[in-house]
């Protein structure tokens, strides 16, 4: 059986609450009896999940990162594939909101982007298979459960995926600091694919050329750009604001 490890209170709590059937075993730190861990154990008990006590040192050896005294051994979540995208877009209709991450390589940033995507009601998150990070333990921990519920699709050809979305009636908006118009000047009320570039380098040339238009976040300070996960949250909730106002 292929399994993966999810660790951290929020991430483990989320998978126990949403998909307890995926949890093969739960490892918890000996001697911990605080309320947050009790809540996790209560979820495990209600779903008859097997629980194993381990010392902190043993848990430290199981994963890299702060496990907060709890690690879940789980079956992988159902994978979304490139061919699933048209059905997801069709089901969302005029409310389609696609987040495209062009070359994000930091798992902490991907996890934070997925968390914002879940909160904003994103239809799917798209990323290229090459030169970008995929789902993993750190992503699951930072995403706090969002990685289990937001469709995440890695595609072999990002430009082709953008073109397919355009053919389906989705406007592709690329975020770039050199854009003439602010994001707040753009109409984001219809079906939108929001493209965020990689940390530092931004969007690749072909990705930029296949956007319907570019937009920027106005920057008043001396720093020229925001962290990609912070910028993603700001941009997604501008879409949410416009749609609630329309």
mmCIF file of C-alpha atoms in Angstrom:
data_model
loop_
_atom_site.group_PDB
_atom_site.id
_atom_site.type_symbol
_atom_site.label_atom_id
_atom_site.label_comp_id
_atom_site.label_asym_id
_atom_site.label_seq_id
_atom_site.Cartn_x
_atom_site.Cartn_y
_atom_site.Cartn_z
ATOM 1 C CA UNK A 1 0.000 0.000 0.000
ATOM 2 C CA UNK A 2 1.299 3.433 -0.974
ATOM 3 C CA UNK A 3 1.064 5.874 1.928
ATOM 4 C CA UNK A 4 2.258 9.348 2.841
ATOM 5 C CA UNK A 5 2.744 11.214 6.102
ATOM 6 C CA UNK A 6 0.721 14.231 7.163
ATOM 7 C CA UNK A 7 1.813 16.021 10.314
ATOM 8 C CA UNK A 8 0.835 18.972 12.465
ATOM 9 C CA UNK A 9 -2.358 19.482 14.469
ATOM 10 C CA UNK A 10 -4.402 21.348 11.840
ATOM 11 C CA UNK A 11 -3.425 19.147 8.901
ATOM 12 C CA UNK A 12 -4.099 15.884 10.757
ATOM 13 C CA UNK A 13 -7.336 17.217 12.224
ATOM 14 C CA UNK A 14 -8.519 18.167 8.730
ATOM 15 C CA UNK A 15 -7.871 14.755 7.203
ATOM 16 C CA UNK A 16 -9.539 12.989 10.153
ATOM 17 C CA UNK A 17 -12.583 15.231 9.832
ATOM 18 C CA UNK A 18 -12.916 15.105 6.035
ATOM 19 C CA UNK A 19 -11.450 11.758 4.958
ATOM 20 C CA UNK A 20 -10.988 9.478 7.983
ATOM 21 C CA UNK A 21 -11.092 6.412 5.728
ATOM 22 C CA UNK A 22 -7.702 7.464 4.314
ATOM 23 C CA UNK A 23 -5.938 7.349 7.702
ATOM 24 C CA UNK A 24 -4.062 4.082 8.151
ATOM 25 C CA UNK A 25 -2.505 4.913 11.520
ATOM 26 C CA UNK A 26 -2.152 7.879 13.841
ATOM 27 C CA UNK A 27 1.085 8.404 15.773
ATOM 28 C CA UNK A 28 0.902 10.659 18.823
ATOM 29 C CA UNK A 29 3.516 11.811 21.294
ATOM 30 C CA UNK A 30 3.701 10.041 24.646
ATOM 31 C CA UNK A 31 2.615 12.169 27.573
ATOM 32 C CA UNK A 32 0.810 14.908 25.631
ATOM 33 C CA UNK A 33 -2.618 15.627 27.062
ATOM 34 C CA UNK A 34 -3.421 19.168 25.926
ATOM 35 C CA UNK A 35 -6.827 20.097 24.502
ATOM 36 C CA UNK A 36 -5.723 20.309 20.863
ATOM 37 C CA UNK A 37 -4.355 16.781 20.911
ATOM 38 C CA UNK A 38 -7.449 15.548 22.748
ATOM 39 C CA UNK A 39 -9.567 16.958 19.919
ATOM 40 C CA UNK A 40 -7.485 15.010 17.411
ATOM 41 C CA UNK A 41 -7.804 11.825 19.464
ATOM 42 C CA UNK A 42 -11.558 12.340 19.729
ATOM 43 C CA UNK A 43 -11.824 12.449 15.933
ATOM 44 C CA UNK A 44 -9.656 9.357 15.687
ATOM 45 C CA UNK A 45 -11.865 7.532 18.184
ATOM 46 C CA UNK A 46 -15.084 8.448 16.379
ATOM 47 C CA UNK A 47 -13.702 7.003 13.142
ATOM 48 C CA UNK A 48 -12.083 3.961 14.835
ATOM 49 C CA UNK A 49 -8.651 5.051 13.643
ATOM 50 C CA UNK A 50 -5.704 3.087 15.025
ATOM 51 C CA UNK A 51 -3.538 5.178 17.388
ATOM 52 C CA UNK A 52 0.085 4.420 18.309
ATOM 53 C CA UNK A 53 2.043 6.174 21.054
ATOM 54 C CA UNK A 54 5.600 7.253 20.215
ATOM 55 C CA UNK A 55 8.266 9.277 21.997
ATOM 56 C CA UNK A 56 9.034 12.753 20.696
ATOM 57 C CA UNK A 57 12.426 11.502 19.506
ATOM 58 C CA UNK A 58 10.795 8.745 17.465
ATOM 59 C CA UNK A 59 8.360 11.203 15.893
ATOM 60 C CA UNK A 60 11.244 13.567 15.088
ATOM 61 C CA UNK A 61 12.839 10.797 13.036
ATOM 62 C CA UNK A 62 9.655 10.112 11.072
ATOM 63 C CA UNK A 63 9.317 13.532 9.414
ATOM 64 C CA UNK A 64 11.254 16.683 8.666
ATOM 65 C CA UNK A 65 9.523 19.670 10.202
ATOM 66 C CA UNK A 66 7.435 20.508 13.288
ATOM 67 C CA UNK A 67 5.028 17.656 13.833
ATOM 68 C CA UNK A 68 3.441 19.145 17.001
ATOM 69 C CA UNK A 69 3.236 15.677 18.506
ATOM 70 C CA UNK A 70 1.025 14.088 15.861
ATOM 71 C CA UNK A 71 1.676 12.297 12.556
ATOM 72 C CA UNK A 72 -0.881 10.535 10.382
ATOM 73 C CA UNK A 73 0.021 7.775 7.959
ATOM 74 C CA UNK A 74 -2.531 8.146 5.163
ATOM 75 C CA UNK A 75 -3.477 6.808 1.777
ATOM 76 C CA UNK A 76 -2.952 9.460 -0.924
ATOM 77 C CA UNK A 77 -5.877 11.718 -1.769
ATOM 78 C CA UNK A 78 -7.589 11.084 -5.119
ATOM 79 C CA UNK A 79 -5.505 12.681 -7.851
ATOM 80 C CA UNK A 80 -6.946 15.138 -10.331
ATOM 81 C CA UNK A 81 -5.532 14.853 -13.834
ATOM 82 C CA UNK A 82 -5.199 17.274 -16.710
ATOM 83 C CA UNK A 83 -8.196 15.727 -18.459
ATOM 84 C CA UNK A 84 -10.377 16.486 -15.415
ATOM 85 C CA UNK A 85 -10.022 20.248 -15.934
ATOM 86 C CA UNK A 86 -12.750 20.702 -18.606
ATOM 87 C CA UNK A 87 -15.338 18.981 -16.388
ATOM 88 C CA UNK A 88 -14.354 21.112 -13.377
ATOM 89 C CA UNK A 89 -14.619 24.283 -15.463
ATOM 90 C CA UNK A 90 -17.971 23.253 -16.948
ATOM 91 C CA UNK A 91 -19.391 22.426 -13.510
ATOM 92 C CA UNK A 92 -18.332 25.849 -12.153
ATOM 93 C CA UNK A 93 -19.876 27.722 -15.076
ATOM 94 C CA UNK A 94 -19.760 31.520 -14.775
ATOM 95 C CA UNK A 95 -18.354 31.180 -11.237
ATOM 96 C CA UNK A 96 -15.197 29.435 -12.479
ATOM 97 C CA UNK A 97 -12.089 30.727 -10.732
ATOM 98 C CA UNK A 98 -8.831 28.993 -11.638
ATOM 99 C CA UNK A 99 -5.566 29.739 -9.871
ATOM 100 C CA UNK A 100 -2.507 29.130 -12.061
ATOM 101 C CA UNK A 101 0.884 28.967 -10.360
ATOM 102 C CA UNK A 102 3.641 29.272 -12.940
ATOM 103 C CA UNK A 103 6.710 27.689 -11.391
ATOM 104 C CA UNK A 104 6.186 28.032 -7.635
ATOM 105 C CA UNK A 105 8.920 25.872 -6.094
ATOM 106 C CA UNK A 106 8.595 26.541 -2.353
ATOM 107 C CA UNK A 107 6.268 24.043 -0.606
ATOM 108 C CA UNK A 108 5.412 26.606 2.066
ATOM 109 C CA UNK A 109 4.207 29.002 -0.628
ATOM 110 C CA UNK A 110 2.192 26.289 -2.376
ATOM 111 C CA UNK A 111 0.558 25.286 0.917
ATOM 112 C CA UNK A 112 -0.345 28.893 1.697
ATOM 113 C CA UNK A 113 -1.719 29.393 -1.834
ATOM 114 C CA UNK A 114 -3.913 26.302 -1.490
ATOM 115 C CA UNK A 115 -5.228 27.562 1.846
ATOM 116 C CA UNK A 116 -6.184 30.903 0.269
ATOM 117 C CA UNK A 117 -7.647 29.091 -2.741
ATOM 118 C CA UNK A 118 -9.920 27.034 -0.512
ATOM 119 C CA UNK A 119 -11.074 30.124 1.384
ATOM 120 C CA UNK A 120 -11.818 31.995 -1.859
ATOM 121 C CA UNK A 121 -13.771 29.145 -3.444
ATOM 122 C CA UNK A 122 -11.273 28.414 -6.219
ATOM 123 C CA UNK A 123 -12.399 25.806 -8.754
ATOM 124 C CA UNK A 124 -8.942 24.312 -9.277
ATOM 125 C CA UNK A 125 -5.255 25.129 -8.877
ATOM 126 C CA UNK A 126 -3.079 24.489 -11.939
ATOM 127 C CA UNK A 127 0.717 24.177 -12.011
ATOM 128 C CA UNK A 128 3.257 22.827 -14.508
ATOM 129 C CA UNK A 129 4.795 19.432 -13.777
ATOM 130 C CA UNK A 130 8.312 20.695 -14.451
ATOM 131 C CA UNK A 131 10.137 23.196 -12.260
ATOM 132 C CA UNK A 132 7.380 23.492 -9.689
ATOM 133 C CA UNK A 133 6.644 21.846 -6.365
ATOM 134 C CA UNK A 134 3.972 19.175 -6.006
ATOM 135 C CA UNK A 135 1.949 18.026 -3.024
ATOM 136 C CA UNK A 136 3.960 16.736 -0.078
ATOM 137 C CA UNK A 137 4.058 16.643 3.708
ATOM 138 C CA UNK A 138 5.084 20.290 4.112
ATOM 139 C CA UNK A 139 2.404 21.444 1.673
ATOM 140 C CA UNK A 140 -0.279 19.477 3.541
ATOM 141 C CA UNK A 141 0.846 20.941 6.879
ATOM 142 C CA UNK A 142 0.887 24.570 5.688
ATOM 143 C CA UNK A 143 -2.381 24.166 3.766
ATOM 144 C CA UNK A 144 -4.184 23.085 6.974
ATOM 145 C CA UNK A 145 -6.483 20.675 5.136
ATOM 146 C CA UNK A 146 -6.987 22.685 1.935
ATOM 147 C CA UNK A 147 -4.719 20.339 -0.033
ATOM 148 C CA UNK A 148 -7.299 17.590 0.522
ATOM 149 C CA UNK A 149 -10.248 19.514 -0.898
ATOM 150 C CA UNK A 150 -8.976 21.923 -3.566
ATOM 151 C CA UNK A 151 -8.362 20.155 -6.907
ATOM 152 C CA UNK A 152 -4.632 20.496 -7.654
ATOM 153 C CA UNK A 153 -3.641 19.611 -11.198
ATOM 154 C CA UNK A 154 -0.104 19.479 -12.558
ATOM 155 C CA UNK A 155 -0.062 19.770 -16.340
ATOM 156 C CA UNK A 156 2.574 18.870 -18.914
ATOM 157 C CA UNK A 157 1.975 21.961 -21.056
ATOM 158 C CA UNK A 158 0.770 25.045 -19.200
ATOM 159 C CA UNK A 159 0.262 27.149 -22.336
ATOM 160 C CA UNK A 160 -1.987 24.483 -23.832
ATOM 161 C CA UNK A 161 -4.031 24.412 -20.627
ATOM 162 C CA UNK A 162 -4.425 28.196 -20.729
ATOM 163 C CA UNK A 163 -5.601 28.017 -24.330
ATOM 164 C CA UNK A 164 -8.113 25.282 -23.507
ATOM 165 C CA UNK A 165 -9.517 27.441 -20.707
ATOM 166 C CA UNK A 166 -9.777 30.419 -23.048
ATOM 167 C CA UNK A 167 -11.702 28.262 -25.533
ATOM 168 C CA UNK A 168 -14.085 27.417 -22.680
ATOM 169 C CA UNK A 169 -14.808 31.130 -22.136
ATOM 170 C CA UNK A 170 -12.378 31.841 -19.291
ATOM 171 C CA UNK A 171 -10.413 35.095 -19.290
ATOM 172 C CA UNK A 172 -6.752 34.602 -18.354
ATOM 173 C CA UNK A 173 -5.363 37.387 -16.163
ATOM 174 C CA UNK A 174 -1.609 37.429 -15.531
ATOM 175 C CA UNK A 175 -0.177 39.281 -12.550
ATOM 176 C CA UNK A 176 2.918 41.273 -13.517
ATOM 177 C CA UNK A 177 4.535 44.308 -11.935
ATOM 178 C CA UNK A 178 5.064 45.979 -15.317
ATOM 179 C CA UNK A 179 1.359 45.881 -16.251
ATOM 180 C CA UNK A 180 -0.295 49.197 -17.111
ATOM 181 C CA UNK A 181 -3.523 48.577 -15.182
ATOM 182 C CA UNK A 182 -4.088 47.775 -11.528
ATOM 183 C CA UNK A 183 -5.965 44.607 -10.606
ATOM 184 C CA UNK A 184 -8.578 46.879 -9.027
ATOM 185 C CA UNK A 185 -9.282 48.434 -12.440
ATOM 186 C CA UNK A 186 -10.017 45.088 -14.085
ATOM 187 C CA UNK A 187 -13.415 43.415 -14.308
ATOM 188 C CA UNK A 188 -13.008 40.085 -12.511
ATOM 189 C CA UNK A 189 -16.675 39.244 -12.108
ATOM 190 C CA UNK A 190 -16.803 36.624 -14.879
ATOM 191 C CA UNK A 191 -15.002 33.290 -15.246
ATOM 192 C CA UNK A 192 -11.331 33.993 -14.545
ATOM 193 C CA UNK A 193 -7.982 32.189 -14.533
ATOM 194 C CA UNK A 194 -5.580 34.145 -12.337
ATOM 195 C CA UNK A 195 -1.916 33.511 -13.179
ATOM 196 C CA UNK A 196 0.733 34.073 -10.516
ATOM 197 C CA UNK A 197 4.421 33.906 -11.411
ATOM 198 C CA UNK A 198 7.229 32.103 -9.645
ATOM 199 C CA UNK A 199 9.044 33.458 -6.611
ATOM 200 C CA UNK A 200 11.368 36.167 -7.881
ATOM 201 C CA UNK A 201 11.291 35.402 -11.619
ATOM 202 C CA UNK A 202 7.580 35.921 -12.186
ATOM 203 C CA UNK A 203 5.732 34.390 -15.130
ATOM 204 C CA UNK A 204 7.637 32.754 -17.951
ATOM 205 C CA UNK A 205 7.570 34.504 -21.341
ATOM 206 C CA UNK A 206 5.217 32.055 -23.084
ATOM 207 C CA UNK A 207 2.838 32.104 -20.135
ATOM 208 C CA UNK A 208 2.760 35.910 -20.193
ATOM 209 C CA UNK A 209 2.162 35.985 -23.963
ATOM 210 C CA UNK A 210 -0.859 33.705 -23.610
ATOM 211 C CA UNK A 211 -2.645 35.839 -21.020
ATOM 212 C CA UNK A 212 -5.611 37.872 -22.224
ATOM 213 C CA UNK A 213 -4.362 40.820 -20.221
ATOM 214 C CA UNK A 214 -1.975 41.687 -17.405
ATOM 215 C CA UNK A 215 -2.650 43.405 -14.107
ATOM 216 C CA UNK A 216 -0.578 44.555 -11.163
ATOM 217 C CA UNK A 217 -0.958 45.220 -7.478
ATOM 218 C CA UNK A 218 -0.128 48.862 -6.676
ATOM 219 C CA UNK A 219 2.926 49.013 -4.430
ATOM 220 C CA UNK A 220 3.276 52.121 -2.257
ATOM 221 C CA UNK A 221 6.396 51.119 -0.331
ATOM 222 C CA UNK A 222 10.029 50.571 -1.216
ATOM 223 C CA UNK A 223 9.639 46.799 -1.667
ATOM 224 C CA UNK A 224 8.937 46.003 -5.320
ATOM 225 C CA UNK A 225 6.798 42.883 -4.862
ATOM 226 C CA UNK A 226 4.978 40.680 -2.377
ATOM 227 C CA UNK A 227 5.645 37.050 -1.542
ATOM 228 C CA UNK A 228 3.696 34.946 -4.068
ATOM 229 C CA UNK A 229 1.421 33.408 -1.449
ATOM 230 C CA UNK A 230 0.574 36.816 0.040
ATOM 231 C CA UNK A 231 -0.066 38.280 -3.410
ATOM 232 C CA UNK A 232 -2.240 35.281 -4.292
ATOM 233 C CA UNK A 233 -4.450 35.844 -1.263
ATOM 234 C CA UNK A 234 -4.847 39.550 -2.047
ATOM 235 C CA UNK A 235 -5.711 38.873 -5.703
ATOM 236 C CA UNK A 236 -8.152 36.043 -5.020
ATOM 237 C CA UNK A 237 -10.115 38.079 -2.546
ATOM 238 C CA UNK A 238 -10.336 41.011 -4.948
ATOM 239 C CA UNK A 239 -12.115 38.551 -7.260
ATOM 240 C CA UNK A 240 -14.370 37.533 -4.363
ATOM 241 C CA UNK A 241 -15.091 41.201 -3.515
ATOM 242 C CA UNK A 242 -16.032 42.075 -7.095
ATOM 243 C CA UNK A 243 -18.289 39.062 -7.451
ATOM 244 C CA UNK A 244 -20.113 39.818 -4.227
ATOM 245 C CA UNK A 245 -20.607 43.422 -5.328
ATOM 246 C CA UNK A 246 -21.915 42.604 -8.800
#
